[in-house]
């Protein structure tokens, strides 16, 4: 099972939803980075369960421990190992699906691939694994902060309820001021109500997370197969429940003429090459062009719902699957820090790779 990502800044996550712990190793983080434990814990707190009544009520502190790679608050250039112990498992909630395949879950496909599966919360396929990514992404963020790079994601859509304002019209810092993580307070309130009503109905609902990255200079990204947008797309599509990724103009760009879509270049007063528009989303030819990077990630409704559904078991018998356990009715509020973390991992790797592309 591939549980690694990255070329120079490389991570490997481990652990299961109802195992003793989950964790991550980070290989390739440069020595000399101030290891801000408060910042890393704050990032994990943004993702952890039990934040409000519209998230899963599983209670995990998600406090991390450093096993290696850091001494006296400074990274040593050696592999960093972080662990997060599971403390609130309720494995008995999943006993009834030991042989049943939950609709739209990974139960059947894991069984088909491995001939066995950990049915307790989905085991390795559980979104609990993303806590390890957020921890690693926080370290990547610390590295990127030194390069002047900032990453801000926010919820732009829940079901059919869409935030009508573009990111240029929003104060993105407001995203952390409400439980939905939408930077428009009025829209956030409507989204909260929609998610809460969905929860009360025993159902789930999907949504979209937008992400804006500032401070990336021109020149990050590898042409052909490791294009910057291709790596961002792979990273986002590796997140549980993600069904779509687009950057810049995305699918809407297919409706335009080239004369409408092309970003014209100009030289600003500081002598920098800029573009008058940014339909390219800050990336051209798979390489950053120095403009703001913008992308969107679509999440499906959470597969577990508190309603009976027809399915089959491992013996091929028709069964009725009853939803039990603690689950998010909508994943997007807690997905915001996960999207940021994966973007940070991609960009930290691309920054390191960019250092060897030319004589400095």
XYZ file of C-alpha atoms in Angstrom:
360
model
C 0.000 0.000 0.000
C 1.484 3.325 -1.014
C 1.406 5.656 1.973
C 4.152 8.037 0.884
C 4.164 11.372 -0.916
C 6.892 13.712 -2.118
C 10.274 13.662 -3.850
C 12.621 15.725 -1.664
C 10.222 16.725 1.112
C 8.789 13.259 1.585
C 6.222 11.942 4.047
C 4.918 8.511 5.005
C 1.796 8.177 7.129
C 0.842 5.143 9.225
C -1.879 3.874 11.544
C -5.591 3.060 11.504
C -8.716 4.797 12.747
C -9.185 2.396 15.676
C -5.583 1.341 16.183
C -3.314 2.524 18.981
C -2.111 5.596 17.088
C -1.639 7.305 13.780
C 1.476 9.144 12.707
C 3.837 10.406 10.046
C 7.520 10.440 9.211
C 8.976 13.413 7.338
C 12.165 12.870 5.378
C 13.981 15.765 3.719
C 13.049 18.643 5.998
C 16.139 20.902 6.099
C 18.069 21.321 9.328
C 17.785 24.574 11.253
C 14.026 25.099 11.021
C 12.456 26.367 14.242
C 9.992 23.630 15.189
C 6.974 25.557 16.459
C 5.007 22.983 18.445
C 2.241 25.465 19.306
C 1.638 26.186 15.622
C 1.579 22.482 14.711
C -0.881 21.734 17.530
C -3.083 24.657 16.450
C -3.246 23.212 12.934
C -4.262 19.821 14.329
C -6.896 21.511 16.495
C -8.464 22.987 13.344
C -8.967 19.467 11.958
C -9.798 17.501 15.099
C -13.285 16.034 15.632
C -15.909 17.337 18.055
C -15.577 21.033 17.171
C -19.314 21.724 16.911
C -22.623 19.920 16.520
C -22.140 19.784 12.720
C -19.032 17.614 13.035
C -18.466 14.095 14.317
C -18.729 13.866 18.094
C -15.737 11.568 18.424
C -13.567 13.187 21.114
C -9.901 13.159 20.240
C -7.452 15.729 21.611
C -5.127 14.966 18.671
C -2.101 15.943 20.729
C 1.083 14.970 18.925
C 4.391 13.635 20.203
C 7.780 14.107 18.555
C 9.744 10.869 18.386
C 12.765 11.992 16.367
C 14.349 14.617 14.139
C 14.042 17.609 16.500
C 16.499 18.710 19.176
C 16.278 21.801 21.348
C 13.374 23.062 19.219
C 15.311 22.875 15.933
C 15.021 20.355 13.085
C 18.183 18.304 12.637
C 17.897 17.412 8.947
C 17.174 13.817 9.963
C 13.800 12.044 9.631
C 11.113 13.616 11.807
C 8.622 11.188 13.348
C 5.337 12.436 14.827
C 2.677 10.304 16.516
C -0.923 10.993 17.563
C -2.466 8.452 19.904
C -6.108 7.405 19.472
C -8.032 7.767 22.723
C -11.763 7.663 21.879
C -12.321 4.587 19.720
C -15.702 2.864 19.886
C -14.964 -0.232 17.845
C -18.201 -1.896 18.979
C -20.097 0.646 16.855
C -18.814 -1.227 13.793
C -19.391 -4.845 14.823
C -22.569 -5.028 12.738
C -20.641 -4.341 9.498
C -17.880 -6.877 10.041
C -19.114 -8.726 6.939
C -21.278 -6.025 5.340
C -20.175 -3.622 2.624
C -21.325 -0.068 3.331
C -22.545 1.744 0.188
C -19.917 4.100 -1.311
C -17.326 3.162 1.322
C -13.998 1.423 0.724
C -15.174 -1.790 2.425
C -15.697 -3.819 -0.749
C -12.681 -2.507 -2.663
C -10.285 -3.120 0.257
C -11.668 -6.649 0.611
C -11.278 -7.211 -3.138
C -7.690 -5.934 -3.152
C -6.312 -7.418 0.070
C -8.661 -10.269 0.931
C -9.054 -8.755 4.390
C -10.036 -5.425 5.916
C -10.207 -3.593 9.218
C -13.908 -2.819 9.505
C -13.486 -0.656 12.637
C -14.170 2.806 11.288
C -12.743 1.824 7.916
C -9.260 1.192 9.268
C -6.677 2.722 6.966
C -9.340 4.138 4.624
C -10.734 6.340 7.394
C -10.333 10.108 7.176
C -8.695 9.874 10.592
C -5.474 9.250 8.647
C -5.573 12.885 7.501
C -4.572 14.085 10.982
C -1.086 12.787 10.190
C -1.099 14.772 6.948
C -2.092 17.939 8.787
C 0.799 17.470 11.225
C 3.265 17.060 8.355
C 1.631 19.906 6.443
C 2.122 22.185 9.448
C 5.873 21.522 9.297
C 5.781 22.274 5.561
C 3.923 25.512 6.320
C 6.677 26.544 8.744
C 9.209 25.974 5.973
C 7.148 27.914 3.438
C 6.598 30.832 5.816
C 10.326 31.487 5.588
C 9.857 31.885 1.824
C 6.952 34.299 2.257
C 4.316 31.775 1.148
C 0.827 31.872 2.682
C -1.939 29.289 2.158
C -5.585 30.039 2.962
C -8.482 27.675 2.216
C -12.166 28.221 2.920
C -15.587 26.677 2.297
C -17.244 28.146 -0.791
C -20.151 25.726 -1.237
C -22.343 23.332 0.737
C -24.758 21.329 -1.377
C -26.364 23.826 -3.774
C -25.701 26.759 -1.451
C -22.828 28.679 -3.027
C -20.781 31.642 -1.848
C -21.366 34.130 -4.657
C -18.386 36.397 -3.911
C -14.978 35.765 -5.503
C -11.915 35.388 -3.291
C -10.809 38.884 -4.321
C -13.905 40.305 -2.602
C -13.458 38.436 0.671
C -11.503 38.808 3.881
C -10.274 35.229 4.005
C -9.162 35.590 7.617
C -12.840 35.516 8.575
C -13.015 31.844 7.580
C -11.768 30.854 11.034
C -14.455 32.915 12.768
C -17.264 30.373 12.310
C -17.811 26.599 12.469
C -18.323 26.226 8.710
C -15.104 28.083 7.778
C -16.802 30.286 5.214
C -15.384 33.851 5.148
C -18.782 35.453 4.498
C -20.705 35.499 7.824
C -24.195 35.589 6.281
C -23.494 32.704 3.914
C -21.751 30.796 6.707
C -24.872 31.003 8.866
C -27.032 29.628 6.052
C -24.521 26.847 5.430
C -24.499 25.928 9.132
C -28.294 25.681 9.126
C -28.261 23.487 6.011
C -25.654 21.119 7.479
C -27.491 20.937 10.799
C -30.811 20.161 9.098
C -29.061 17.466 7.069
C -27.650 15.970 10.278
C -31.081 15.914 11.916
C -32.445 14.071 8.867
C -29.802 11.378 9.261
C -28.275 12.331 5.929
C -25.062 13.906 4.629
C -24.172 16.617 2.128
C -21.157 17.556 0.016
C -19.398 20.820 -0.682
C -16.419 22.679 -2.137
C -13.245 24.055 -0.554
C -11.415 26.883 -2.344
C -7.737 27.597 -1.709
C -5.637 30.703 -2.338
C -1.832 30.637 -2.191
C 0.191 33.849 -2.162
C 3.926 34.478 -2.234
C 5.005 31.678 -4.578
C 7.592 33.140 -6.979
C 7.844 32.278 -10.648
C 9.689 29.049 -11.337
C 8.296 26.409 -8.972
C 7.113 23.185 -10.611
C 8.492 20.488 -12.881
C 7.418 20.413 -16.547
C 5.791 17.425 -18.267
C 4.662 14.817 -15.698
C 5.289 16.634 -12.397
C 3.562 19.867 -13.313
C 2.715 21.981 -10.277
C -1.015 21.800 -10.952
C -0.784 18.046 -11.595
C 0.859 17.530 -8.204
C -1.712 19.753 -6.510
C -4.453 17.767 -8.230
C -2.959 14.455 -7.112
C -2.591 15.739 -3.562
C -6.178 16.966 -3.376
C -7.637 13.848 -5.004
C -5.804 11.720 -2.436
C -7.937 13.259 0.332
C -10.901 11.159 1.469
C -14.235 12.029 -0.216
C -12.691 14.276 -2.891
C -14.381 13.962 -6.277
C -13.032 16.896 -8.256
C -10.190 19.391 -8.633
C -9.824 22.473 -10.807
C -7.419 25.392 -10.824
C -7.611 28.849 -12.341
C -10.581 29.100 -14.672
C -11.124 25.333 -14.374
C -14.020 23.846 -16.294
C -15.482 27.314 -16.895
C -12.467 28.025 -19.103
C -13.804 25.504 -21.641
C -16.577 27.981 -22.455
C -14.228 30.827 -23.396
C -12.335 31.900 -26.504
C -8.570 32.234 -26.330
C -8.954 35.981 -26.727
C -10.998 35.982 -23.523
C -8.891 33.501 -21.594
C -5.292 34.562 -22.274
C -3.551 36.353 -19.390
C -1.671 39.259 -20.963
C 1.778 40.056 -19.588
C 3.046 43.459 -18.499
C 5.932 44.842 -16.446
C 4.951 46.553 -13.205
C 6.593 49.597 -11.621
C 9.030 47.365 -9.721
C 10.182 45.754 -12.966
C 8.430 42.453 -12.296
C 6.678 40.491 -15.038
C 2.987 40.228 -14.145
C -0.288 39.212 -15.798
C -3.297 41.531 -16.045
C -5.719 38.670 -15.326
C -5.193 35.333 -13.618
C -7.317 32.759 -15.396
C -4.210 30.563 -15.415
C -4.492 30.291 -11.636
C -0.866 31.270 -11.135
C 0.493 28.309 -13.102
C 1.558 28.115 -16.750
C 3.292 25.170 -18.394
C 3.143 23.410 -15.041
C 5.340 26.082 -13.440
C 4.342 28.943 -11.138
C 4.318 32.339 -12.844
C 4.497 34.486 -9.713
C 0.793 35.276 -9.538
C -1.581 34.086 -6.849
C -2.348 30.338 -7.092
C -6.021 29.483 -6.898
C -7.768 26.096 -6.967
C -10.999 24.395 -5.893
C -11.624 20.925 -4.458
C -15.031 19.192 -4.502
C -16.079 16.784 -1.751
C -18.868 14.222 -2.024
C -21.459 13.686 0.733
C -20.048 11.551 3.555
C -20.862 7.912 2.763
C -22.104 6.961 6.239
C -25.655 8.171 6.836
C -28.038 7.409 9.698
C -30.515 5.712 7.378
C -31.000 2.084 6.346
C -29.522 1.205 2.961
C -29.537 -1.997 0.907
C -26.223 -3.693 0.241
C -24.545 -7.115 0.228
C -22.215 -8.922 2.599
C -18.965 -10.785 1.955
C -20.957 -13.951 1.214
C -23.010 -12.197 -1.466
C -26.207 -12.050 0.564
C -28.495 -9.034 0.356
C -28.438 -7.125 3.642
C -29.701 -3.881 5.124
C -26.907 -1.676 6.424
C -27.876 0.531 9.359
C -25.831 3.660 9.970
C -24.162 3.788 13.372
C -21.166 5.506 14.913
C -20.063 9.142 14.916
C -19.652 10.836 11.557
C -19.569 14.286 9.969
C -22.798 15.190 8.151
C -20.603 17.406 5.927
C -16.858 17.023 5.687
C -15.888 20.415 4.218
C -15.508 22.473 7.427
C -12.868 20.062 8.762
C -11.397 19.552 5.283
C -10.144 23.148 5.099
C -6.928 22.507 7.093
C -6.427 19.218 5.228
C -6.523 20.999 1.860
C -4.054 23.575 3.170
C -1.769 20.849 4.510
C -1.650 18.948 1.231
C -0.997 22.167 -0.685
C 1.854 22.954 1.717
C 3.392 19.505 1.223
C 3.330 19.950 -2.558
C 4.798 23.448 -2.425
C 7.517 22.596 0.106
C 8.613 19.757 -2.152
C 8.523 21.973 -5.234
C 10.533 24.683 -3.467
C 13.272 22.207 -2.586
C 13.252 20.816 -6.119
C 13.515 24.295 -7.589
C 16.817 24.881 -5.784
C 18.683 22.493 -8.069
C 17.303 23.658 -11.416
C 19.851 26.362 -12.135
C 23.159 27.826 -10.981
C 22.368 30.318 -8.218
